[in-house]
CSV table of C-alpha atoms in Angstrom, one decimal:
chain,number,residue,atom,x,y,z
A,1,UNK,CA,89.9,26.1,-6.4
A,2,UNK,CA,88.3,28.5,-4.2
A,3,UNK,CA,86.8,30.4,-7.1
A,4,UNK,CA,85.3,27.2,-8.6
A,5,UNK,CA,83.6,26.4,-5.4
A,6,UNK,CA,82.3,30.0,-5.2
A,7,UNK,CA,80.9,29.6,-8.7
A,8,UNK,CA,79.3,26.3,-7.9
A,9,UNK,CA,77.7,27.7,-4.7
A,10,UNK,CA,76.4,30.9,-6.6
A,11,UNK,CA,74.9,28.5,-9.2
A,12,UNK,CA,73.2,26.5,-6.7
A,13,UNK,CA,71.8,29.3,-5.0
A,14,UNK,CA,70.3,30.6,-8.4
A,15,UNK,CA,68.9,27.2,-9.0
A,16,UNK,CA,67.2,27.0,-5.6
A,17,UNK,CA,65.9,30.5,-5.9
A,18,UNK,CA,64.3,29.7,-9.5
A,19,UNK,CA,62.8,26.6,-8.2
A,20,UNK,CA,61.2,28.3,-5.1
A,21,UNK,CA,59.9,31.0,-7.5
A,22,UNK,CA,58.3,28.5,-10.0
A,23,UNK,CA,56.7,26.6,-7.0
A,24,UNK,CA,55.2,29.8,-5.8
A,25,UNK,CA,53.8,30.7,-9.3
A,26,UNK,CA,52.5,27.1,-9.5
A,27,UNK,CA,50.9,27.5,-6.1
A,28,UNK,CA,49.5,30.9,-7.0
A,29,UNK,CA,48.2,29.5,-10.2
A,30,UNK,CA,46.5,26.7,-8.6
A,31,UNK,CA,45.1,29.0,-5.9
A,32,UNK,CA,43.4,31.0,-8.6
A,33,UNK,CA,42.1,27.9,-10.4
A,34,UNK,CA,40.7,26.9,-7.1
A,35,UNK,CA,39.0,30.1,-6.6
A,36,UNK,CA,37.7,30.3,-10.0
A,37,UNK,CA,36.0,27.1,-9.5
A,38,UNK,CA,34.8,28.0,-6.2
A,39,UNK,CA,33.1,31.0,-7.8
A,40,UNK,CA,32.0,29.0,-10.7
A,41,UNK,CA,30.1,26.6,-8.4
A,42,UNK,CA,28.6,29.5,-6.4
A,43,UNK,CA,27.3,31.1,-9.7
A,44,UNK,CA,25.8,27.7,-10.8
A,45,UNK,CA,24.2,27.3,-7.6
A,46,UNK,CA,22.7,30.9,-7.7
A,47,UNK,CA,21.4,30.1,-11.3
A,48,UNK,CA,19.7,26.9,-10.3
A,49,UNK,CA,18.2,28.7,-7.3
A,50,UNK,CA,16.9,31.7,-9.5
A,51,UNK,CA,15.6,29.2,-12.2
A,52,UNK,CA,13.8,27.1,-9.5
A,53,UNK,CA,12.2,30.2,-7.9
A,54,UNK,CA,11.4,32.3,-10.7
A,55,UNK,CA,11.4,29.8,-13.6
A,56,UNK,CA,13.7,32.1,-15.8
A,57,UNK,CA,17.2,31.8,-16.7
A,58,UNK,CA,19.4,34.5,-14.9
A,59,UNK,CA,21.1,35.1,-18.3
A,60,UNK,CA,17.8,36.2,-19.8
A,61,UNK,CA,16.6,38.0,-16.7
A,62,UNK,CA,18.3,41.0,-17.5
A,63,UNK,CA,16.7,41.4,-21.0
A,64,UNK,CA,13.1,40.3,-20.0
A,65,UNK,CA,12.4,43.3,-17.5
A,66,UNK,CA,13.2,45.8,-20.4
A,67,UNK,CA,10.8,44.3,-22.9
A,68,UNK,CA,8.0,43.7,-20.3
A,69,UNK,CA,8.4,47.1,-18.7
A,70,UNK,CA,8.3,48.9,-22.2
A,71,UNK,CA,5.1,47.0,-23.1
A,72,UNK,CA,3.4,47.7,-19.6
A,73,UNK,CA,4.6,51.1,-19.9
A,74,UNK,CA,3.0,51.6,-23.2
A,75,UNK,CA,-0.2,49.8,-22.1
A,76,UNK,CA,-0.6,51.8,-19.2
A,77,UNK,CA,0.0,55.0,-21.1
A,78,UNK,CA,-2.6,54.1,-23.7
A,79,UNK,CA,-5.2,53.0,-21.0
A,80,UNK,CA,-4.5,56.2,-19.1
A,81,UNK,CA,-5.0,58.2,-22.1
A,82,UNK,CA,-8.2,56.4,-22.8
A,83,UNK,CA,-9.5,57.1,-19.4
A,84,UNK,CA,-8.6,60.6,-19.7
A,85,UNK,CA,-10.5,61.1,-22.9
A,86,UNK,CA,-13.5,59.4,-21.2
A,87,UNK,CA,-13.4,61.6,-18.2
A,88,UNK,CA,-13.0,64.5,-20.4
A,89,UNK,CA,-15.9,63.4,-22.4
A,90,UNK,CA,-18.2,62.7,-19.4
A,91,UNK,CA,-17.4,66.1,-17.9
A,92,UNK,CA,-18.1,67.9,-21.1
A,93,UNK,CA,-21.4,66.1,-21.3
A,94,UNK,CA,-22.2,66.8,-17.6
A,95,UNK,CA,-21.3,70.5,-18.0
A,96,UNK,CA,-23.4,70.9,-21.1
A,97,UNK,CA,-26.6,69.3,-19.4
A,98,UNK,CA,-25.9,71.9,-16.3
A,99,UNK,CA,-25.0,74.9,-18.6
A,100,UNK,CA,-28.0,74.5,-20.8
A,101,UNK,CA,-31.2,73.9,-19.0
A,102,UNK,CA,-34.2,73.1,-20.7
A,103,UNK,CA,-36.8,76.0,-21.0
A,104,UNK,CA,-40.2,76.0,-22.0
A,105,UNK,CA,-41.4,79.0,-24.2
A,106,UNK,CA,-45.3,79.3,-24.4
A,107,UNK,CA,-46.5,80.8,-27.6
A,108,UNK,CA,-49.9,82.4,-28.1
A,109,UNK,CA,-52.3,80.1,-30.0
A,110,UNK,CA,-54.6,81.2,-32.8
A,111,UNK,CA,-58.0,79.3,-32.2
A,112,UNK,CA,-60.5,78.8,-34.9
A,113,UNK,CA,-64.1,80.3,-34.7
A,114,UNK,CA,-66.5,77.8,-32.9
A,115,UNK,CA,-68.7,75.9,-35.3
A,116,UNK,CA,-71.9,75.9,-33.2
A,117,UNK,CA,-75.3,77.6,-34.0
A,118,UNK,CA,-75.5,81.2,-33.3
A,119,UNK,CA,-77.3,82.0,-29.9
A,120,UNK,CA,-79.9,84.9,-29.9
A,121,UNK,CA,-78.7,88.0,-28.0
A,122,UNK,CA,-82.0,87.9,-26.3
A,123,UNK,CA,-81.2,84.5,-24.7
A,124,UNK,CA,-77.4,84.8,-24.0
A,125,UNK,CA,-75.7,88.1,-24.5
A,126,UNK,CA,-71.9,88.8,-24.7
A,127,UNK,CA,-70.5,92.5,-24.6
A,128,UNK,CA,-67.3,94.4,-23.7
A,129,UNK,CA,-67.2,96.9,-21.0
A,130,UNK,CA,-66.9,99.6,-23.5
A,131,UNK,CA,-67.8,99.7,-27.2
A,132,UNK,CA,-64.4,101.1,-28.2
A,133,UNK,CA,-60.8,101.3,-26.6
A,134,UNK,CA,-57.6,103.1,-27.6
A,135,UNK,CA,-55.4,101.1,-29.9
A,136,UNK,CA,-52.8,100.9,-27.2
A,137,UNK,CA,-54.9,98.9,-24.9
A,138,UNK,CA,-53.5,95.5,-23.7
A,139,UNK,CA,-57.0,93.8,-22.5
A,140,UNK,CA,-60.6,94.4,-22.6
A,141,UNK,CA,-63.3,92.9,-20.0
A,142,UNK,CA,-65.9,90.7,-21.3
A,143,UNK,CA,-69.5,90.1,-19.8
A,144,UNK,CA,-71.8,87.2,-20.5
A,145,UNK,CA,-75.5,87.4,-19.3
A,146,UNK,CA,-78.0,84.5,-19.3
A,147,UNK,CA,-81.3,86.1,-20.1
A,148,UNK,CA,-83.4,82.8,-20.2
A,149,UNK,CA,-85.0,80.4,-17.7
A,150,UNK,CA,-82.6,77.6,-18.6
A,151,UNK,CA,-79.0,77.0,-17.8
A,152,UNK,CA,-76.0,77.5,-20.0
A,153,UNK,CA,-72.6,75.8,-19.8
A,154,UNK,CA,-69.3,77.4,-21.0
A,155,UNK,CA,-65.4,77.7,-20.2
A,156,UNK,CA,-62.5,79.9,-20.6
A,157,UNK,CA,-61.7,79.0,-24.2
A,158,UNK,CA,-62.2,81.8,-26.7
A,159,UNK,CA,-61.4,82.9,-30.2
A,160,UNK,CA,-60.4,86.4,-31.3
A,161,UNK,CA,-60.8,87.9,-34.8
A,162,UNK,CA,-59.9,91.2,-36.7
A,163,UNK,CA,-61.9,92.5,-39.7
A,164,UNK,CA,-59.6,93.5,-42.5
A,165,UNK,CA,-61.3,96.2,-44.4
A,166,UNK,CA,-59.1,95.8,-47.3
A,167,UNK,CA,-59.5,92.1,-47.9
A,168,UNK,CA,-63.2,92.3,-46.4
A,169,UNK,CA,-62.6,89.2,-44.1
A,170,UNK,CA,-62.1,88.3,-40.6
A,171,UNK,CA,-58.6,87.3,-39.6
A,172,UNK,CA,-57.8,84.9,-36.6
A,173,UNK,CA,-55.7,86.6,-34.0
A,174,UNK,CA,-53.4,84.9,-31.5
A,175,UNK,CA,-54.9,84.2,-27.9
A,176,UNK,CA,-53.7,83.0,-24.5
A,177,UNK,CA,-51.4,80.0,-24.6
A,178,UNK,CA,-53.0,78.4,-21.5
A,179,UNK,CA,-56.6,78.0,-20.9
A,180,UNK,CA,-57.8,76.5,-17.6
A,181,UNK,CA,-60.1,73.6,-17.9
A,182,UNK,CA,-63.1,74.7,-15.9
A,183,UNK,CA,-66.8,74.5,-16.5
A,184,UNK,CA,-68.9,77.8,-15.9
A,185,UNK,CA,-72.5,77.4,-15.2
A,186,UNK,CA,-74.9,80.2,-16.2
A,187,UNK,CA,-77.9,80.1,-14.1
A,188,UNK,CA,-81.3,81.5,-15.3
A,189,UNK,CA,-82.4,84.8,-14.2
A,190,UNK,CA,-79.9,87.2,-15.7
A,191,UNK,CA,-76.8,85.7,-14.2
A,192,UNK,CA,-73.8,87.5,-15.4
A,193,UNK,CA,-70.2,86.2,-15.5
A,194,UNK,CA,-67.0,88.3,-16.4
A,195,UNK,CA,-63.9,87.4,-18.1
A,196,UNK,CA,-60.7,89.3,-18.9
A,197,UNK,CA,-59.4,89.0,-22.4
A,198,UNK,CA,-55.8,89.9,-23.1
A,199,UNK,CA,-54.2,90.8,-26.4
A,200,UNK,CA,-51.1,88.9,-27.7
A,201,UNK,CA,-50.8,90.6,-31.2
A,202,UNK,CA,-47.4,92.1,-32.0
A,203,UNK,CA,-49.1,95.4,-32.7
A,204,UNK,CA,-52.6,96.2,-32.2
A,205,UNK,CA,-54.4,97.6,-35.4
A,206,UNK,CA,-57.3,99.8,-35.2
A,207,UNK,CA,-60.7,98.5,-36.4
A,208,UNK,CA,-63.2,96.2,-35.7
A,209,UNK,CA,-62.7,92.9,-33.4
A,210,UNK,CA,-64.9,90.1,-32.1
A,211,UNK,CA,-64.7,87.6,-29.1
A,212,UNK,CA,-66.2,84.3,-30.0
A,213,UNK,CA,-67.2,81.6,-27.3
A,214,UNK,CA,-69.0,78.3,-27.5
A,215,UNK,CA,-71.6,77.0,-25.0
A,216,UNK,CA,-73.4,74.0,-24.3
A,217,UNK,CA,-70.7,71.4,-25.4
A,218,UNK,CA,-69.9,73.4,-28.6
A,219,UNK,CA,-73.5,73.3,-29.9
A,220,UNK,CA,-74.1,77.1,-29.4
A,221,UNK,CA,-71.9,80.2,-30.3
A,222,UNK,CA,-72.0,83.7,-29.4
A,223,UNK,CA,-69.8,86.7,-29.9
A,224,UNK,CA,-68.9,90.3,-28.6
A,225,UNK,CA,-67.9,93.1,-30.9
A,226,UNK,CA,-65.8,96.1,-30.1
A,227,UNK,CA,-63.5,98.6,-31.8
A,228,UNK,CA,-59.9,99.8,-31.4
A,229,UNK,CA,-59.5,103.4,-32.5
A,230,UNK,CA,-56.3,105.3,-33.1
A,231,UNK,CA,-55.1,107.9,-30.5
A,232,UNK,CA,-55.5,111.4,-31.6
């Protein structure tokens, strides 16, 4: 009898313990469901808030920045490269302008013999300081004298020619690249004016030379003859 009572007691104890354990499991599962429900509601509220503030779904929010950032970075890099290329071109152009200044080189000018009528040497004479010069000379001095009672007008412009004995002709020679635009007045009564004539030939040749000038608005022409001789 006692053993039977003990068995019943033990059985009831096991049933009670199992019942309590199952209740705890049920309570625990219900608590977990409640927590999950709370978290779900919180996430939903947060999604609604993000959507209302940004206009984008939170589930897509993680994808958009990557695409947008890649496009933005690519556009920025292309723009930056373009700006760098343009800056390089501008810098190169600026440096080329500065490093290559414009320089003017004046070259001697070959001038034709004036076409005016020859002036008699008794009226207006032209002559050099000496009849002959060494071939190494760089310039000669020209004198102009008015022997009449009337006035002559002239200027700095002149022509230089060399007599080629082989071809038997006068050849034009280079003259000063710059001529001052001035008017000279040769008064009556043996008024004399002087002018320095420089040579611009690459190499002086021995022989006869003439200096031509025009007067009275190119209506009259006079010349002075001299000779360059080889040095002994």
